[in-house]
Amino acid sequence: MTRVALIDDHESVRLGLEAALARTEATEVVFSGANVAAYLDWRRATVTTPADVVVLDLTLGDGTTVSENVDRVVRDGSSVIIHSVADRAAAVREALAAGAAGIVSKSSPTHEVLGAIRTVARGELLDNVEWASAVEGDRAFADAQLSTREREVLRLYAAGLPLKAVADRLGVAYSTAKENITRVRVKYVEVGRPAPTKVDLLRRAMEDGILHDAPDDAPTHG
């Protein structure tokens, strides 16, 4: 059972999502409210565990910023999906940089929203058109200047292959593949985009469009 919290200052949006989620046996809406402060107050008052996934509106009417809202929810222990009309690319980028797992447009069919919740609940990031549109051409995502081989190794590794399998697929020694990943991490640190974990590397690969280079037989993450 995936525990979901809905945070949106438009009650009609929340009610629509609640109704859709209620029709699925795999999800439970544990909170529905207009802002992050109310959600965190509920958490403290009920002494309950964080929701698995928080579906968060990009802009709330309480004067908070998307960066602080995402940061507070992520630090509290939940994964965040931005649910928005996605017409402000800069704000979307801020949300992703703050740790959101992805974005789903409010114009998306309900089944796509539910699918996004399932994906994020599995610990995966969303890779969709809204994400790509938000980061495409953004100068804030400084180019790490990866070599062709480093991009190949990162693509396969971020897509879910163990490093030994990456080496086998590319016909190189395990030590060579490991060295490439180390160089990739160093290069991302140098441009202010550290990637200490495999999930971080997946995020960087998605931001830079590297996973979109994958051939048809490439493995999927998870």
CSV table of C-alpha atoms in Angstrom, one decimal:
chain,number,residue,atom,x,y,z
A,1,MET,CA,0.0,0.0,0.0
A,2,THR,CA,1.4,3.3,-1.1
A,3,ARG,CA,0.6,6.2,1.3
A,4,VAL,CA,0.0,9.4,-0.6
A,5,ALA,CA,-0.3,13.0,0.6
A,6,LEU,CA,-1.9,15.7,-1.6
A,7,ILE,CA,-0.9,19.3,-1.3
A,8,ASP,CA,-2.7,21.8,-3.5
A,9,ASP,CA,-4.5,25.0,-2.7
A,10,HIS,CA,-7.2,24.2,-5.2
A,11,GLU,CA,-9.7,21.9,-3.3
A,12,SER,CA,-11.3,20.7,-6.6
A,13,VAL,CA,-7.9,19.3,-7.7
A,14,ARG,CA,-7.4,17.5,-4.5
A,15,LEU,CA,-10.9,16.0,-4.5
A,16,GLY,CA,-10.4,14.8,-8.0
A,17,LEU,CA,-7.2,13.0,-7.2
A,18,GLU,CA,-8.6,11.7,-3.9
A,19,ALA,CA,-11.5,10.1,-5.9
A,20,ALA,CA,-9.2,8.6,-8.4
A,21,LEU,CA,-6.8,7.2,-5.8
A,22,ALA,CA,-9.7,5.8,-3.8
A,23,ARG,CA,-10.6,3.6,-6.8
A,24,THR,CA,-7.2,1.8,-6.6
A,25,GLU,CA,-6.4,-0.8,-4.0
A,26,ALA,CA,-2.7,0.0,-4.0
A,27,THR,CA,-2.9,3.6,-2.7
A,28,GLU,CA,-4.2,5.3,0.4
A,29,VAL,CA,-4.6,9.1,0.7
A,30,VAL,CA,-3.4,9.8,4.3
A,31,PHE,CA,-3.4,13.7,4.0
A,32,SER,CA,-5.1,16.3,1.8
A,33,GLY,CA,-4.4,20.0,2.4
A,34,ALA,CA,-3.6,23.4,1.0
A,35,ASN,CA,0.1,23.8,2.1
A,36,VAL,CA,3.2,22.1,3.3
A,37,ALA,CA,3.0,23.6,6.8
A,38,ALA,CA,-0.4,22.0,7.3
A,39,TYR,CA,1.0,18.7,6.2
A,40,LEU,CA,3.9,18.9,8.6
A,41,ASP,CA,1.7,20.0,11.4
A,42,TRP,CA,-0.5,16.9,10.7
A,43,ARG,CA,2.6,14.7,10.8
A,44,ARG,CA,3.6,16.1,14.2
A,45,ALA,CA,0.1,16.0,15.6
A,46,THR,CA,-0.5,12.4,14.6
A,47,VAL,CA,3.0,11.1,15.1
A,48,THR,CA,2.7,9.1,11.9
A,49,THR,CA,5.3,8.2,9.4
A,50,PRO,CA,5.9,10.3,6.3
A,51,ALA,CA,3.8,9.7,3.3
A,52,ASP,CA,5.6,7.6,0.7
A,53,VAL,CA,4.7,10.1,-2.1
A,54,VAL,CA,3.7,13.7,-1.8
A,55,VAL,CA,1.9,15.1,-4.8
A,56,LEU,CA,2.6,18.8,-4.6
A,57,ASP,CA,1.4,21.8,-6.6
A,58,LEU,CA,4.1,23.9,-8.1
A,59,THR,CA,2.8,27.2,-6.7
A,60,LEU,CA,0.8,27.5,-3.5
A,61,GLY,CA,-1.1,30.5,-2.3
A,62,ASP,CA,0.7,30.9,1.0
A,63,GLY,CA,3.7,32.8,-0.3
A,64,THR,CA,6.1,29.9,-0.1
A,65,THR,CA,8.6,29.0,-2.9
A,66,VAL,CA,8.6,25.7,-4.6
A,67,SER,CA,12.2,25.1,-3.6
A,68,GLU,CA,11.5,25.4,0.1
A,69,ASN,CA,8.4,23.3,-0.2
A,70,VAL,CA,10.1,20.5,-2.0
A,71,ASP,CA,13.1,20.7,0.4
A,72,ARG,CA,11.0,20.5,3.5
A,73,VAL,CA,9.0,17.5,2.3
A,74,VAL,CA,12.1,15.6,1.0
A,75,ARG,CA,13.9,16.3,4.3
A,76,ASP,CA,10.9,15.0,6.1
A,77,GLY,CA,11.3,11.7,4.3
A,78,SER,CA,8.9,11.6,1.4
A,79,SER,CA,9.3,11.5,-2.4
A,80,VAL,CA,7.8,14.5,-4.2
A,81,ILE,CA,5.9,14.6,-7.5
A,82,ILE,CA,5.2,18.1,-8.8
A,83,HIS,CA,1.6,18.3,-10.1
A,84,SER,CA,1.3,21.4,-12.2
A,85,VAL,CA,0.3,23.1,-15.4
A,86,ALA,CA,4.0,23.2,-16.0
A,87,ASP,CA,3.9,26.6,-17.7
A,88,ARG,CA,6.8,28.0,-15.6
A,89,ALA,CA,9.9,26.1,-16.7
A,90,ALA,CA,12.2,28.0,-14.3
A,91,ALA,CA,10.0,27.0,-11.3
A,92,VAL,CA,9.9,23.4,-12.5
A,93,ARG,CA,13.7,23.4,-12.7
A,94,GLU,CA,13.9,24.8,-9.1
A,95,ALA,CA,11.7,22.0,-7.9
A,96,LEU,CA,13.8,19.3,-9.6
A,97,ALA,CA,17.0,20.9,-8.3
A,98,ALA,CA,15.5,20.8,-4.8
A,99,GLY,CA,15.0,17.1,-5.0
A,100,ALA,CA,11.6,16.5,-6.6
A,101,ALA,CA,11.4,13.1,-8.4
A,102,GLY,CA,9.6,14.5,-11.4
A,103,ILE,CA,6.6,16.4,-12.7
A,104,VAL,CA,3.2,15.5,-14.0
A,105,SER,CA,1.1,18.0,-15.8
A,106,LYS,CA,-2.4,18.7,-14.5
A,107,SER,CA,-3.6,18.2,-18.0
A,108,SER,CA,-2.4,14.5,-17.9
A,109,PRO,CA,-5.0,11.8,-17.8
A,110,THR,CA,-5.6,10.4,-14.3
A,111,HIS,CA,-4.0,7.0,-15.2
A,112,GLU,CA,-0.8,8.8,-15.9
A,113,VAL,CA,-0.8,10.5,-12.5
A,114,LEU,CA,-1.4,7.2,-10.9
A,115,GLY,CA,1.4,5.6,-12.9
A,116,ALA,CA,3.7,8.4,-11.8
A,117,ILE,CA,2.9,7.7,-8.2
A,118,ARG,CA,3.6,4.0,-8.6
A,119,THR,CA,6.9,4.8,-10.3
A,120,VAL,CA,8.1,7.2,-7.6
A,121,ALA,CA,6.9,4.9,-4.9
A,122,ARG,CA,9.3,2.2,-6.3
A,123,GLY,CA,12.1,4.7,-5.7
A,124,GLU,CA,12.5,5.6,-9.4
A,125,LEU,CA,12.5,9.1,-11.0
A,126,LEU,CA,10.1,10.2,-13.7
A,127,ASP,CA,11.4,10.6,-17.2
A,128,ASN,CA,8.7,12.3,-19.2
A,129,VAL,CA,8.1,15.2,-21.6
A,130,GLU,CA,7.4,17.7,-18.8
A,131,TRP,CA,10.8,17.0,-17.2
A,132,ALA,CA,12.7,17.2,-20.5
A,133,SER,CA,11.0,20.5,-21.4
A,134,ALA,CA,11.9,22.0,-18.1
A,135,VAL,CA,15.6,21.2,-18.3
A,136,GLU,CA,16.2,21.4,-22.0
A,137,GLY,CA,18.7,24.2,-22.8
A,138,ASP,CA,18.9,25.3,-19.2
A,139,ARG,CA,22.2,27.0,-18.6
A,140,ALA,CA,21.9,26.3,-14.9
A,141,PHE,CA,22.6,22.6,-15.6
A,142,ALA,CA,26.3,23.2,-16.4
A,143,ASP,CA,27.7,20.8,-19.0
A,144,ALA,CA,30.0,18.3,-17.3
A,145,GLN,CA,31.8,17.7,-20.6
A,146,LEU,CA,31.6,13.9,-20.5
A,147,SER,CA,33.5,11.9,-23.1
A,148,THR,CA,31.7,9.6,-25.4
A,149,ARG,CA,32.9,6.5,-23.4
A,150,GLU,CA,31.9,8.2,-20.1
A,151,ARG,CA,28.4,8.9,-21.5
A,152,GLU,CA,28.1,5.2,-22.6
A,153,VAL,CA,29.1,3.9,-19.2
A,154,LEU,CA,26.8,6.4,-17.4
A,155,ARG,CA,23.9,5.6,-19.6
A,156,LEU,CA,24.0,1.9,-19.0
A,157,TYR,CA,24.9,2.2,-15.3
A,158,ALA,CA,22.1,4.8,-14.6
A,159,ALA,CA,19.7,2.6,-16.6
A,160,GLY,CA,20.1,-0.2,-14.0
A,161,LEU,CA,23.0,-2.4,-15.1
A,162,PRO,CA,25.5,-3.4,-12.4
A,163,LEU,CA,29.0,-2.0,-13.2
A,164,LYS,CA,30.4,-5.5,-14.1
A,165,ALA,CA,27.5,-5.9,-16.7
A,166,VAL,CA,28.3,-2.4,-18.0
A,167,ALA,CA,31.9,-3.5,-18.6
A,168,ASP,CA,30.8,-6.7,-20.3
A,169,ARG,CA,28.3,-4.9,-22.5
A,170,LEU,CA,31.0,-2.4,-23.7
A,171,GLY,CA,33.8,-5.0,-23.9
A,172,VAL,CA,36.1,-3.2,-21.4
A,173,ALA,CA,37.6,-4.3,-18.1
A,174,TYR,CA,35.6,-3.8,-14.9
A,175,SER,CA,38.4,-1.5,-13.6
A,176,THR,CA,38.0,0.7,-16.7
A,177,ALA,CA,34.2,1.0,-16.2
A,178,LYS,CA,34.7,1.8,-12.6
A,179,GLU,CA,37.3,4.5,-13.5
A,180,ASN,CA,34.9,6.0,-16.0
A,181,ILE,CA,32.2,6.3,-13.3
A,182,THR,CA,34.7,7.9,-10.9
A,183,ARG,CA,35.6,10.4,-13.6
A,184,VAL,CA,32.0,11.1,-14.3
A,185,ARG,CA,31.3,11.8,-10.6
A,186,VAL,CA,34.4,14.1,-10.4
A,187,LYS,CA,33.3,16.1,-13.5
A,188,TYR,CA,29.8,16.6,-12.1
A,189,VAL,CA,31.3,17.8,-8.8
A,190,GLU,CA,33.5,20.3,-10.7
A,191,VAL,CA,30.4,21.9,-12.3
A,192,GLY,CA,28.5,22.1,-9.1
A,193,ARG,CA,26.3,19.1,-9.7
A,194,PRO,CA,27.5,16.4,-7.3
A,195,ALA,CA,26.3,12.8,-7.8
A,196,PRO,CA,27.5,10.7,-4.9
A,197,THR,CA,24.9,7.9,-5.3
A,198,LYS,CA,23.5,5.9,-8.2
A,199,VAL,CA,20.2,7.7,-7.9
A,200,ASP,CA,22.1,11.0,-8.2
A,201,LEU,CA,23.8,9.6,-11.3
A,202,LEU,CA,20.4,8.6,-12.7
A,203,ARG,CA,19.1,12.2,-12.1
A,204,ARG,CA,22.1,13.7,-13.8
A,205,ALA,CA,21.8,11.4,-16.8
A,206,MET,CA,18.1,12.3,-17.1
A,207,GLU,CA,18.9,16.1,-16.8
A,208,ASP,CA,21.5,15.8,-19.5
A,209,GLY,CA,19.4,13.7,-21.9
A,210,ILE,CA,21.9,10.8,-21.7
A,211,LEU,CA,19.2,8.2,-21.1
A,212,HIS,CA,17.5,9.3,-24.2
A,213,ASP,CA,20.5,8.0,-26.2
A,214,ALA,CA,19.7,4.5,-25.1
A,215,PRO,CA,19.2,1.8,-27.8
A,216,ASP,CA,16.0,-0.2,-27.9
A,217,ASP,CA,17.6,-3.1,-26.0
A,218,ALA,CA,18.9,-1.1,-23.2
A,219,PRO,CA,17.7,-2.1,-19.7
A,220,THR,CA,15.1,-0.1,-17.8
A,221,HIS,CA,15.8,1.2,-14.4
A,222,GLY,CA,14.7,-1.0,-11.6
